Amino acid sequence: MSPLNTFDNAPRSSRSWSSSHTALVSTVMLSLSRFALGSTAASAVVDVMATPMSTPLTETRRKRLTIDTISDNLKKMDYAVRGKIAIEADRIADELRSKEGSSKHPFDHIIYTNIGNPHAVQQKAITWPRQVMALLQLPDALGIDHPKVSELFPEDAIKRAREMKKALGGSGIGAYTHSKGVREFRQDVANFIENRDHAEKGSVDVENIFLTAGASEAITMLMSALVKDSNCGVMLPIPQYPLYSATLDLLGGHKVGYNLDEKSNWGLNMK
């Protein structure tokens, strides 16, 4: 009989771990949870594991991850995109879905403009990128190599899809790539910058180009690198996109606001 089966078949009252077992499991859980959850949640995992399994949940075993144990910076962070106005809008939207609640308001739906979400306000999608994405997602036999592909997609979309598939090395768009992004795609960005700025060809180093999943990820990465401690301040425009102030709160830095000039098309007043 294996040790596991012996443990499973033992009387419930005798199912307690020795201190050495607990220490071993706590060490493993700490290593794994630090990677997956971060230090605060990792400590919570270890605290729970350090309590003997024979101890009833109603005695000393209790929740360790609470509002009092999480990051103080996280608790004071204010992300206005999902703040009071958005929460109230959700509440009203719920009322509008009910027969009784809909009679309370002189409108029948809400248009959310708290985030940059053009498709949600009926802006039509740009066709060409979607055509290229469709070809990238399709198997070659049904996409770029289909005998009637030219009847379904424009030639420039087919050409670009072929280039991108080659750059991906046959792994498709669902696979992990270089942490900076696919080199050929980064080279496209470098070429664009050189053409835009009339710079010398080859002057933009492709190794200095990082591709991210949207602007928010890039902003968070940069601010995480810049804000060393609570002595660091970052100048933020007023008004500003809430991600800047929220991320700065989370990192423990200081917000240094400066007002934009509405009369100058929300530009900088350098005086």
Backbone as a ProteinNet text record, in pm:
[ID]
protein_1_A
[PRIMARY]
MSPLNTFDNAPRSSRSWSSSHTALVSTVMLSLSRFALGSTAASAVVDVMATPMSTPLTETRRKRLTIDTISDNLKKMDYAVRGKIAIEADRIADELRSKEGSSKHPFDHIIYTNIGNPHAVQQKAITWPRQVMALLQLPDALGIDHPKVSELFPEDAIKRAREMKKALGGSGIGAYTHSKGVREFRQDVANFIENRDHAEKGSVDVENIFLTAGASEAITMLMSALVKDSNCGVMLPIPQYPLYSATLDLLGGHKVGYNLDEKSNWGLNMK
[TERTIARY]
85.8	0	89.5	57.2	140	116.9	215.9	197.1	70.7	38.9	-79.8	-205	-211.4	-327.1	-335.4	-217.8	-216.7	-277.3	-238.4	-292.3	-441.5	-485.7	-627.4	-712.7	-655.9	-733.8	-722.4	-641.7	-623.7	-745.4	-770.1	-882.4	-866.5	-977.7	-972.8	-900.2	-919.5	-857.6	-705.2	-648.8	-502.9	-440.3	-519.8	-467.8	-405.1	-297.3	-224.2	-83.3	-30.3	102.4	206.1	322.8	432.6	486	564.8	621.7	712.3	781.7	870.3	790.7	676.1	589.1	540.3	494.1	441	547.5	668.6	777.2	809.7	812	842.3	736	609.1	500.8	497.8	521.1	520.9	628.6	747	856.9	821.8	764.8	725.7	617	515	404.9	452.8	548.2	602	673.5	753.9	826.6	731.2	628.6	534	446.6	396.9	301.5	366.2	496.1	564.5	569.3	587.9	590.7	452.6	351.3	217	133.6	153.4	61	124.4	254.1	317.3	337.6	419.1	461.6	348	252	144.3	58.8	13.2	-68.7	11.9	142	226.8	231	244.1	245.8	116.4	5.7	-124	-130.1	-75	-74	6.7	125.8	211.8	148.1	81.9	16.5	-86.7	-163.9	-264.9	-200.4	-93.1	-28.1	40.9	83.8	156.3	65.3	-65.3	-159.3	-184	-170.2	-192.7	-326.5	-329.3	-452.7	-557.6	-512.9	-609.5	-685.2	-635.7	-700.9	-832	-942.7	-1072.1	-1069.2	-1139.4	-1144	-1201.5	-1286.8	-1353.6	-1265.6	-1147.1	-1059	-955.8	-829.4	-726	-711.2	-760.3	-751.1	-853.5	-807.4	-896.6	-839.7	-918	-871.3	-754.7	-648.5	-531.9	-526.5	-588.5	-588.2	-715.6	-706.5	-821.1	-789.4	-885.6	-866	-755.9	-733	-630	-490.3	-480.2	-348.6	-298.1	-384.1	-338.6	-261.6	-202.7	-119	-194.5	-132.8	-193	-204.6	-106.9	-112.2	-231.2	-260.2	-373.9	-504.5	-513.6	-637.6	-664.2	-560	-581.4	-584.6	-554.7	-556.1	-697.2	-711.4	-841.3	-834.1	-904.5	-906.6	-1042.3	-1046.8	-1174.5	-1250.1	-1178.8	-1246.2	-1352.3	-1323.6	-1418.7	-1470	-1475.6	-1511.2	-1660.2	-1693.3	-1831.1	-1928.2	-1886.6	-1976.8	-2007.5	-1903.9	-1925	-2011.7	-1990.7	-2071.5	-2216.9	-2240.4	-2378.6	-2443.1	-2363.9	-2416.8	-2458.6	-2380.5	-2416.1	-2546.2	-2562.2	-2684.8	-2807.4	-2795.3	-2907.1	-2935.2	-2827.7	-2844.5	-2921.5	-2894.3	-2968.8	-3116.3	-3144.7	-3283.7	-3355.1	-3283.6	-3344.7	-3383.5	-3318.6	-3349.4	-3479.2	-3523.2	-3646.3	-3763.6	-3880.9	-4000.2	-4028.6	-4013.1	-4042.3	-3937.8	-3811.4	-3703.8	-3696.5	-3733.7	-3723.3	-3814.3	-3921	-4014.4	-3958.9	-3849.6	-3791.2	-3711	-3673	-3580.2	-3639	-3605.3	-3656.8	-3573.7	-3498	-3415.8	-3419	-3379.2	-3389.8	-3255	-3143.4	-3013.1	-2905.8	-2789.7	-2675.8	-2562.6	-2499.6	-2381	-2259.1	-2177.3	-2059.4	-1944.2	-1897.1	-1783.4	-1669.8	-1669.6	-1564.5	-1433.2	-1434.6	-1312	-1312.6	-1193.7	-1185.1	-1233.9	-1359.5	-1421.1	-1506.3	-1442.8	-1516.9	-1622.4	-1595.8	-1694.7	-1822.9	-1811.2	-1929.5	-2021.5	-1965.6	-2049.3	-2071.9	-2069.4	-2108.6	-2010	-1885.4	-1785.7	-1750.4	-1749.3	-1721.8	-1575.1	-1551	-1413.8	-1340	-1208.3	-1126.1	-1113	-1149	-1163.7	-1032	-928.8	-805.6	-739.9	-719.8	-658.7	-740.1	-871.6	-954.8	-941.6	-922.5	-901.9	-769.6	-664.9	-534.9	-545.2	-611.9	-626.2	-703.3	-804.9	-882.5	-793.9	-709.8	-620.2	-514.3	-470.8	-373.1	-433.5	-560.9	-626	-667.9	-694.1	-737.7	-620.3	-643.2	-540.2	-506.7	-382.6	-339.7	-432.1	-476.2	-559.7	-693.8	-739.5	-866.3	-846.3	-721.1	-692.2	-601.7	-474.3	-384.8	-360.3	-376.2	-352.6	-482	-593.8	-720.9	-726.7	-773.9	-773.7	-858.1	-953.9	-1039.6	-1016.2	-897.8	-872.5	-879.7	-838.9	-839.9	-980.9	-1076.9	-1216.3	-1275.6	-1210.6	-1263	-1188.2	-1059.1	-976.9	-898.6	-869.4	-788	-642.8	-571.7	-435.7	-340	-358.1	-264.6	-281.7	-403.7	-426.7	-365	-377.5	-318.8	-166.6	-108.7	37.4	87.1	17.4	59.9	44.8	-61	-81.8	28.7	71.2	180.5	309.7	338	458.3	456.8	342.4	331.6	339.5	278.8	286.4	430.4	503.3	643.1	723.7	695.2	766	737.2	618.2	579.9	641.6	704.9	776.5	688.7	564.8	475.5	407.8	434.1	376.6	235.7	194.4	61.3	57.1	-60.2	-69.6	-101.8	-119.7	-151.6	-30.9	88.1	208.4	277.9	356.9	440.3	546.3	582.2	687.6	798.5	894.5	998.9	932.4	993.5	932.6	919.2	999.5	987.1	886.5	846.7	761.9	839.4	768.9	832.7	929.7	1051.3	1154.4	1112.2	1055.4	1015.1	909.2	820.7	719.1	783.4	881.8	952.9	1032.5	1083.1	1156.1	1062.6	939.2	839.6	818.5	813.9	795.6	917	1036.1	1158	1161	1122.8	1118.7	1017.9	902.6	799.4	852.6	921.9	974.7	1077.4	1163.7	1264	1198.6	1095.5	1026.9	950.5	885.7	807.9	896.2	1012.4	1099.5	1209.9	1204	1306	1446.1	1457.4	1584.6	1665.8	1794.6	1883.5	1841.9	1843.9	1803.5	1895.7	1834.5	1910.3	1943.7	1899.2	1933.3	1848.2	1732.9	1647.7	1680.5	1730.8	1771.7	1648.3	1630.1	1514.1	1512.2	1630	1635.4	1584.9	1561.9	1504	1353.2	1295.9	1151.7	1087.1	985.6	910	762.7	704.2	562.2	484	373.1	292.2	146.8	72.5	-70.2	-149.8	-135.3	-204.8	-116.9	-163.3	-85.3	-78.4	-182.9	-186.5	-71.5	-43.6	65.4	199	218.5	344.2	360.7	254	258.9	293	228.8	253.7	397.7	451.2	589.1	687	664.1	755.8	751.7	631.3	619.7	675.9	662	718.8	871.2	929.5	1075	1120.7	1039.7	1080	1062.1	957.1	925.9	1001.2	1110.1	1194.5	1134.4	1086	1031.1	938.2	897.3	800.5	858.1	988.5	1049.9	1037.2	989.2	977.7	843.2	845.7	723.1	714.7	594.6	572.5	475	510.5	422.5	309.3	186.8	67.7	-16.1	-65.2	-151.1	-287.1	-349	-485.5	-570.9	-674.8	-719.1	-624.1	-633.8	-545.8	-624	-564.3	-626	-600	-702.2	-688	-582.5	-540.8	-440.4	-311.7	-274.4	-149.8	-152.9	-256	-263.5	-284.1	-364.2	-389.7	-261.7	-186.2	-62.1	39.3	43.6	136.4	100.6	-28.2	-71.6	-28	-44.4	-10	139.4	220.5	365.6	419.6	333.6	376.3	448	436.9	499	408.1	455.3	379.3	329.7	206.5	149.3	182.4	239.2	270.1	188.8	74.4	-16.9	15.1	-12.5	-2.3	-123.4	-178.1	-302.2	-277.3	-363.9	-362.1	-449.4	-416.2	-485.6	-596.4	-721.4	-834.4	-840.4	-803.3	-809.3	-705.3	-604.1	-499.6	-515.5	-642	-672.6	-612.9	-626.8	-575.2	-425.3	-353.3	-209.3	-138.3	-6.3	75.1	87.3	78.6	106.4	247.5	343.1	483.1	523.1	430.6	464.9	470.5
-119.4	0	124.4	220.2	340.1	428.8	519.1	611.5	695.5	731.9	813.5	736.3	607.3	526.4	503	486.1	467.2	588.1	706.4	829.7	840.3	807.1	817.9	724.5	605.9	507.9	522.8	616	633.7	699.2	676	743	893.4	965.4	1110.4	1176.7	1123	1185.5	1178.7	1081.6	1066.1	1133.9	1205.5	1267.2	1403.2	1404.3	1527.9	1513	1621.4	1617.2	1651.5	1592.4	1627.4	1764.9	1821.6	1954	1952.1	1838.5	1830.5	1829	1757.2	1758.4	1898.9	1966.1	2101.2	2195.8	2184.5	2272.4	2250	2122.2	2090.1	2146.1	2120.1	2168.3	2319.7	2383	2528.8	2587.5	2524.5	2572.7	2562.6	2447.9	2429.6	2528	2543.4	2634.5	2778.3	2815	2950.4	2976.5	2880	2897.5	2912.2	2826.6	2830.8	2954.1	2986.8	3096.3	3231.5	3243.5	3369.4	3398.5	3293.5	3310.4	3340.7	3269.1	3279.1	3390.3	3420.9	3511.8	3640.1	3640.4	3755.4	3730.4	3814	3787.1	3789.4	3883	3892.8	3767.5	3728.8	3608.3	3484.7	3487.1	3372.8	3351.4	3459.7	3448.8	3390.8	3430.4	3378.1	3227.2	3179.5	3035.9	2961.8	3015.7	2950.2	2949.9	3060.2	3066.1	2955.5	2934.4	2829.7	2692.2	2671	2540.4	2510.7	2615.5	2595	2550	2564.7	2521.5	2372.2	2293.2	2148.3	2117.1	2017.1	1984.5	1925.7	1880.2	1824.6	1933.4	2060.5	2169.2	2204.7	2204.8	2239.7	2379.4	2399.2	2528.1	2635.5	2595.3	2692.4	2739.6	2677.8	2719.8	2821	2777.5	2873.1	2890.8	2795.6	2811.4	2913	3010.1	3115.4	3173.7	3257.7	3321.6	3415	3401.2	3486.8	3601.5	3581.4	3685.6	3766.8	3880.3	3966	4108	4196.7	4337.6	4399	4343.6	4397.4	4348.4	4237.2	4180.3	4214	4267.1	4297.9	4429.1	4459.2	4577.8	4706.3	4791.5	4920.7	5007.9	4997.4	5075.6	5035	4904.4	4855.9	4908.6	4915.8	4961.3	5109.3	5188.4	5332.1	5370	5274.8	5302.3	5332	5435.6	5475.5	5470.3	5374.7	5359.4	5407.5	5534.2	5599.8	5538	5470.2	5406.1	5307.6	5243.8	5149.7	5203.7	5335.3	5397.8	5418.7	5520.6	5542.7	5563.8	5639.2	5667.9	5540.2	5460.6	5334.6	5238.3	5233.7	5145.3	5188.6	5318.5	5369.2	5341.1	5352.5	5322.4	5176.2	5088.2	4945.4	4921.9	4993.9	4978	5022.5	5135.7	5185.9	5092.2	5038.5	4944.1	4820.8	4774.5	4660.3	4695.7	4817.6	4860.7	4865.3	4911.7	4923.2	4787.1	4681.8	4548.5	4492.7	4551.5	4504.6	4595.3	4538.9	4614.5	4725.4	4696	4795.9	4907.8	4868.8	4967.5	5056.8	5006.3	5085.7	5208.4	5201.8	5314.5	5429.5	5408.5	5514.3	5615.2	5577	5660.8	5700.7	5822.1	5869.8	5821.5	5714.7	5658.3	5507.4	5438	5292.3	5219.8	5292.9	5228.7	5330.3	5279.6	5362.6	5342.3	5451.9	5445.6	5468.6	5366.2	5375.1	5442.8	5553.4	5624.4	5638.5	5553.8	5562.2	5500.5	5425.3	5368.8	5389.5	5379.8	5390.3	5261.6	5259.3	5136.7	5171.7	5205.3	5258.2	5164.5	5033	4940.4	4939.6	4966.7	4967.1	5084	5188.9	5304.2	5305.8	5185.5	5161.3	5213	5236.3	5270.1	5142.9	5149.7	5031.4	4992.5	4862.4	4811.9	4840.5	4858.3	4876.4	4740.6	4734.9	4606.3	4532.9	4602.2	4533.6	4455.7	4511.8	4431.2	4307	4315.5	4198.6	4092.5	4136.1	4039.7	3964.6	4039.1	3976.4	3881	3922.7	3836.6	3709.2	3723.2	3605.3	3505.1	3553.9	3465.7	3402.7	3476.4	3421.7	3310.3	3323.1	3224.5	3099.5	3114	2999.7	2906.6	2776	2685.3	2725.8	2703.9	2748.2	2696.1	2571.4	2511.5	2583.5	2646.6	2719.2	2869.4	2913.1	3055	3093.2	3121.6	3176.5	3081.9	2950.6	2853.7	2800.7	2857.1	2813.7	2857.6	2772.2	2807.8	2931	2963.8	3080.5	3192.7	3193.5	3293.9	3436	3452.2	3586.9	3638.6	3549	3591.3	3635.5	3595.1	3624.8	3737.4	3753.7	3854	3934.7	4061.9	4142.7	4096.1	4121.9	4071.5	4125	4252.3	4307	4239.7	4200.1	4128.6	3988.6	3922.7	3789.7	3797.9	3898.6	3916.5	3938.4	4024.9	4054.1	3930.9	3856.6	3736.1	3633.7	3621.6	3529.5	3573.4	3702.4	3755.7	3728.6	3750.4	3733.8	3586.4	3500.9	3356.7	3307.3	3357.9	3321	3368.3	3490.8	3547.4	3467.5	3412.4	3333.1	3193.3	3158.7	3032.5	2909.2	2925.1	2811.1	2775.1	2852.8	2819.7	2875	2964.1	3021.6	3134.3	3196.6	3314.7	3279.4	3151.5	3114	3078.7	3078.9	3036.6	3155.5	3127.1	3230.9	3274.7	3403	3456.7	3511.8	3577.7	3646	3745.7	3766.2	3854.9	3998.7	4037.1	4170.5	4172.7	4055.8	4046.6	3985	3940.1	3878.7	3978.8	3935.4	4027.1	4095.9	4020.7	4080.4	4188.9	4170.2	4272.8	4396.2	4371.7	4484.6	4561.2	4488.3	4555.2	4643.9	4601	4685.3	4815.7	4805.6	4925.5	5017.8	4959.2	5039	5110.4	5040.3	5101.7	5215.2	5195.4	5299.9	5425.8	5409.6	5524.9	5599.4	5524.5	5588.3	5667.5	5611.5	5681.9	5803.1	5785.7	5896	6013.8	5984.9	6090	6128.8	6074.1	6102.1	6073.2	5963.8	5925.2	5839.1	5829	5747.6	5601.8	5531.8	5391.8	5309.3	5230.5	5148	5216.5	5341.6	5416.2	5374.2	5313.1	5265.4	5119.2	5091.6	4955.8	4872.2	4763.1	4677.1	4617.8	4606.9	4551	4648.9	4772.4	4871	4884	4800.2	4801.2	4688.2	4721.6	4623.4	4631.3	4519.3	4514.2	4469.6	4538	4504.6	4484.1	4422.8	4398.1	4523	4626.2	4751.7	4851.8	4977.6	5084.2	5068.5	5015.6	5005	4920.7	4809	4722.8	4794.8	4870.8	4943.6	5050.5	5122.5	5226.9	5166.9	5056.4	4991.5	4943	4885.2	4836.6	4952.5	5063.5	5177.2	5240.2	5259.4	5322.6	5231.9	5101.2	5007.9	5018.6	5046.8	5061	5196.5	5300.3	5435.9	5466.3	5412.5	5446.6	5351.6	5400.7	5319	5306.3	5419.8	5418.6	5538.6	5564.6	5671.4	5810.7	5821.9	5952.5	5993.9	5903.7	5931.6	5993.9	6097.4	6161.7	6155.6	6150.7	6147.9	6258.6	6339.2	6448.8	6391.2	6424.9	6376.3	6492.9	6488.7	6596.9	6593.1	6709.8	6721.7	6791.3	6726.6	6589.8	6485	6362.2	6253.8	6123.9	6025.5	5893.2	5828.2	5774.5	5725.7	5618.5	5549.7	5445.8	5501.6	5623.6	5682.1	5698.6	5764.8	5789.1	5660.2	5568.8	5442.8	5359.7	5350.8	5274.5	5337.2	5468.9	5539.2	5514.3	5513	5479.9	5339.5	5245	5105.6	5089.6	5169.1	5159.4	5239.5	5322.4	5399.8	5528.4	5576.9	5703.2	5821.3	5939.5	6062.5	6119.7	6167.5	6230.8	6380.6	6428.2	6570.2	6619	6680.3	6718.9	6853.8	6867	6996.3	7010	7131.5	7156	7178.3	7119.8	7144	7264.4	7334.6	7458.2	7426.5	7437	7405.6	7500.3	7625.4	7723.1	7695.2	7619.9	7585.4	7439.8	7399	7263.1	7160.3	7188.2	7101.2	7077.1	7181.7	7171.8	7218.4	7219.5	7260.7	7412.3	7464.9	7607.3	7615.9	7657	7654.1	7775.7	7870.1	7991	7956.7
0	0	0	-83.7	-92.4	29.9	60.9	172.6	157.6	32.4	9.7	48.1	5.9	40.7	191.3	254.7	400	468.8	420	478.6	455.3	333.4	300.3	384.4	418.9	492.4	643.4	687.7	831.3	891.7	1022.3	1089.4	1080.3	1066.7	1050.7	1166.2	1287.3	1402.9	1399.7	1323	1319	1199	1119.2	997.1	1028.1	1097.3	1123.4	1068.3	1016.9	956.8	1061.8	1050.3	1138.5	1101.6	1191.9	1164.9	1043.6	1021.1	904	774.9	774.7	656.5	628.6	732.4	715.7	664.1	717.6	673.5	527	485.7	346.2	252.7	285	199.3	197.3	312.6	318.2	229.1	229.2	145.2	-2.3	-42.9	-183.3	-222.1	-134.8	-166.1	-173.4	-85.8	-90.1	-221.1	-266.9	-393.1	-509.8	-514.3	-625.3	-618.9	-500	-489	-506.8	-471.6	-496.6	-645.4	-723.3	-868.9	-924	-874.9	-933.9	-874.9	-744.2	-677.7	-628.7	-607.3	-546.8	-398.4	-332.7	-196.1	-96.1	-109.6	-11.8	-12	-132.3	-141.5	-106	-136.2	-103.4	47.4	123.1	268.4	319.8	254.8	296.3	275.8	164.2	136.9	241.8	274.9	371.5	509.6	547.7	678.2	692.2	585.7	589.8	598.4	519.4	517.8	650.8	723.4	847.4	960.7	942.8	1045	1030.5	1139.5	1129.2	1067.4	977.6	907.2	1000.1	1119.5	1212.4	1288.1	1276.7	1348.6	1281.4	1355.5	1294.5	1236.4	1127.3	1060.3	1150	1243.3	1330.6	1444.4	1465.3	1573.3	1522.4	1509.4	1472.1	1321.9	1242.8	1097.9	1051.6	976.5	928.7	799.7	736.9	614.3	645.4	567.8	588.2	487.4	371.8	269.9	284.7	351.3	378.7	336.8	352.3	318.2	403.4	523	611.5	575.8	501.7	471.7	331.8	245.5	109.9	107.2	-5.9	-22.8	12	93	125.8	1	-88.2	-212	-297.9	-299.6	-377	-319.9	-187.9	-124.2	-150.9	-163.4	-184.2	-332.4	-419.2	-562.6	-611	-689.9	-744.7	-896.2	-954.9	-1101	-1149.8	-1187.8	-1215.4	-1332.3	-1422.6	-1535.3	-1486.6	-1373.2	-1312.8	-1179.4	-1165.9	-1039.6	-1019.3	-939.9	-894.9	-1011.5	-1112.2	-1224.7	-1302	-1328.3	-1401.4	-1320.9	-1190.1	-1105.1	-1104.7	-1098	-1101.2	-1236.6	-1343.3	-1476.3	-1486.7	-1428	-1427.1	-1350.9	-1240.1	-1160.3	-1240.4	-1310.3	-1390.5	-1507.5	-1566.9	-1678.1	-1632.5	-1511.3	-1456.9	-1440.4	-1396.1	-1381.4	-1515.9	-1617.9	-1750.1	-1807.2	-1760.1	-1811	-1751.8	-1643.3	-1579.8	-1617.5	-1620.5	-1659.6	-1560.8	-1431.4	-1330.1	-1330.5	-1341.6	-1335.4	-1456.4	-1572.9	-1695.2	-1693.4	-1616.5	-1609.6	-1527.4	-1456.8	-1373.6	-1453.8	-1576.6	-1651.6	-1787.3	-1834.3	-1963.4	-2082.4	-2066.3	-2174.1	-2160.1	-2267.4	-2264.8	-2270	-2279.5	-2277.3	-2237.3	-2206.5	-2165.8	-2264.8	-2304.7	-2389.5	-2300.4	-2286.4	-2199.6	-2274	-2219.4	-2278.5	-2177.6	-2075.8	-1974	-2020.6	-2128.5	-2184.1	-2335.6	-2394	-2539.4	-2603.6	-2640.2	-2691.2	-2813.3	-2925.2	-3040	-3096.8	-3093.6	-3150.9	-3069.2	-2938.2	-2852.5	-2883.6	-2946	-2984.5	-3135.6	-3193.3	-3332.8	-3436.7	-3398.4	-3500.2	-3576.2	-3707.4	-3788.3	-3779.3	-3778.3	-3771.7	-3901.9	-3892.1	-4011.9	-4080.4	-4206.3	-4276.1	-4294.8	-4343.8	-4385	-4271.6	-4152.2	-4044.8	-4011.3	-4020.4	-3991.1	-4101	-4222.5	-4329.8	-4310.1	-4272.7	-4247.9	-4129.7	-4022.5	-3905.4	-3938.6	-4020.5	-4060.8	-4133.9	-4223.8	-4298.5	-4207.8	-4106.2	-4013	-3927.7	-3895.9	-3810.3	-3886.8	-4014	-4093.7	-4126.4	-4132.9	-4185.7	-4329.4	-4369.4	-4501.9	-4612.6	-4600.6	-4705.5	-4719.3	-4612.2	-4617.3	-4629.7	-4622.8	-4626.5	-4741.4	-4710.7	-4812.7	-4929	-4909.3	-5017.6	-5079.3	-5038.4	-5097.4	-5243.8	-5334.6	-5477.9	-5510.3	-5426.4	-5452.9	-5353.1	-5289.7	-5187.5	-5243.5	-5370.2	-5430.8	-5456	-5457.6	-5473	-5339.7	-5230.8	-5097.7	-5028.4	-5060.5	-4992.8	-5096	-5065.2	-5156.4	-5155.8	-5265.6	-5281.9	-5175.2	-5134.7	-5036.6	-4899.7	-4866.8	-4740.3	-4746.2	-4861.9	-4878.9	-4868.9	-4935.5	-4933.7	-4791.3	-4717.4	-4580	-4489.7	-4508.4	-4428.1	-4453.9	-4580.6	-4613.3	-4543.1	-4546	-4481.7	-4331.7	-4270.4	-4125.6	-4085.4	-4165.7	-4136.4	-4146.8	-4243.6	-4258	-4138	-4092.8	-3977	-3850.1	-3841.3	-3724	-3726	-3837.2	-3844.3	-3844	-3888.5	-3895.7	-3765	-3658.9	-3528.5	-3510.9	-3599.3	-3586.8	-3485.2	-3472.9	-3386.8	-3242.4	-3212.6	-3075.6	-2991.8	-3051.2	-2979.4	-2914.9	-2810.3	-2750.2	-2850.9	-2842.4	-2928.2	-2838.3	-2897.9	-2822.1	-2727.2	-2610.2	-2510.9	-2561.1	-2657.6	-2717.4	-2831.7	-2880.5	-2997.5	-3112.8	-3214.5	-3331.2	-3395.4	-3421.6	-3470	-3600.6	-3692.9	-3820.9	-3800.3	-3705.9	-3678.8	-3616	-3527.9	-3467.1	-3572.7	-3671.8	-3779.1	-3860.1	-3878.8	-3946.8	-3870.8	-3737.6	-3655.2	-3667.8	-3664.9	-3678.5	-3813.1	-3920.5	-4053.2	-4058.1	-3991.6	-3988.1	-3920.3	-3807.2	-3733.8	-3818.2	-3886.1	-3971.3	-4083.5	-4146.7	-4255.3	-4202.7	-4087.2	-4030.6	-3993.5	-3934.1	-3882.8	-3979.9	-4103.2	-4204.7	-4149.4	-4076.5	-4015.3	-4110.6	-4081.6	-4163.5	-4153.4	-4266.5	-4268.5	-4179.2	-4092.7	-4000	-3869.1	-3854.1	-3732.1	-3612.6	-3636	-3526.8	-3500.6	-3382.6	-3346	-3313.4	-3387.1	-3367.5	-3227.2	-3163.4	-3028.4	-2923.5	-2962.5	-2871.3	-2888.9	-2973.6	-2998.1	-2918.4	-2839.6	-2763.1	-2804.7	-2840.9	-2874.5	-2750.9	-2723.6	-2606	-2647.1	-2556.4	-2581.5	-2545.6	-2627.6	-2603.1	-2529.3	-2524.8	-2461.7	-2310.7	-2249.1	-2103.2	-2050.4	-2117	-2072.5	-2083	-2189.5	-2207.6	-2100.1	-2070.2	-1967.9	-1831.6	-1798.2	-1669.9	-1659.7	-1767.9	-1768	-1747.8	-1817.5	-1808.1	-1669.8	-1616.4	-1485.4	-1376	-1392.5	-1295.7	-1293.2	-1408.5	-1415.8	-1362.2	-1381.2	-1345.1	-1196.4	-1136	-997	-904.8	-848	-760.9	-621.3	-564.9	-429.5	-413.3	-289.2	-263.1	-281.6	-305	-331.1	-476.9	-562.1	-705.4	-736.9	-820.1	-866.5	-1017.8	-1069.9	-1214.5	-1250.5	-1347.2	-1390.9	-1475.1	-1438	-1506.6	-1554.3	-1678.3	-1726.3	-1657.6	-1645.6	-1592.3	-1697.5	-1753.4	-1724.8	-1782.6	-1729.7	-1771.2	-1776.3	-1844.3	-1846	-1710.8	-1642.4	-1504.8	-1484.2	-1590.2	-1573.7	-1513.7	-1551.1	-1502.3	-1350.6	-1300.7	-1156.9	-1078.8	-1132.5	-1062.9	-1051.9	-1161.2	-1159.2	-1065	-1062.9	-974.7	-828.2	-796.9	-660.7	-623.2	-714.8	-687.9	-664.1	-735.1	-722.7	-604.9	-544.1	-428.5	-461.6	-585.7	-624	-597.4	-633.2	-610.8	-743.2	-743	-862.5	-861	-970.5	-986.8	-1105.8	-1078.3	-1185.4	-1247	-1374.8	-1443.2	-1534.7	-1540.7	-1613.4	-1762	-1843.4	-1987	-2017.4	-2124.9	-2161.8	-2262	-2216.4	-2303.9	-2423.7	-2404	-2512	-2619.8	-2585.9	-2683.4	-2727.4	-2743.7	-2787.3	-2692.1	-2562.7	-2457.2	-2471.9	-2508.7	-2521.5	-2396	-2401.4	-2287.7	-2282.5	-2162.3	-2140	-2082.7	-2162.8	-2123	-2040.2	-2016.4	-1937.6	-1788.8
[MASK]
+++++++++++++++++++++++++++++++++++++++++++++++++++++++++++++++++++++++++++++++++++++++++++++++++++++++++++++++++++++++++++++++++++++++++++++++++++++++++++++++++++++++++++++++++++++++++++++++++++++++++++++++++++++++++++++++++++++++++++++++++++++++++++++++++++++++++++++++

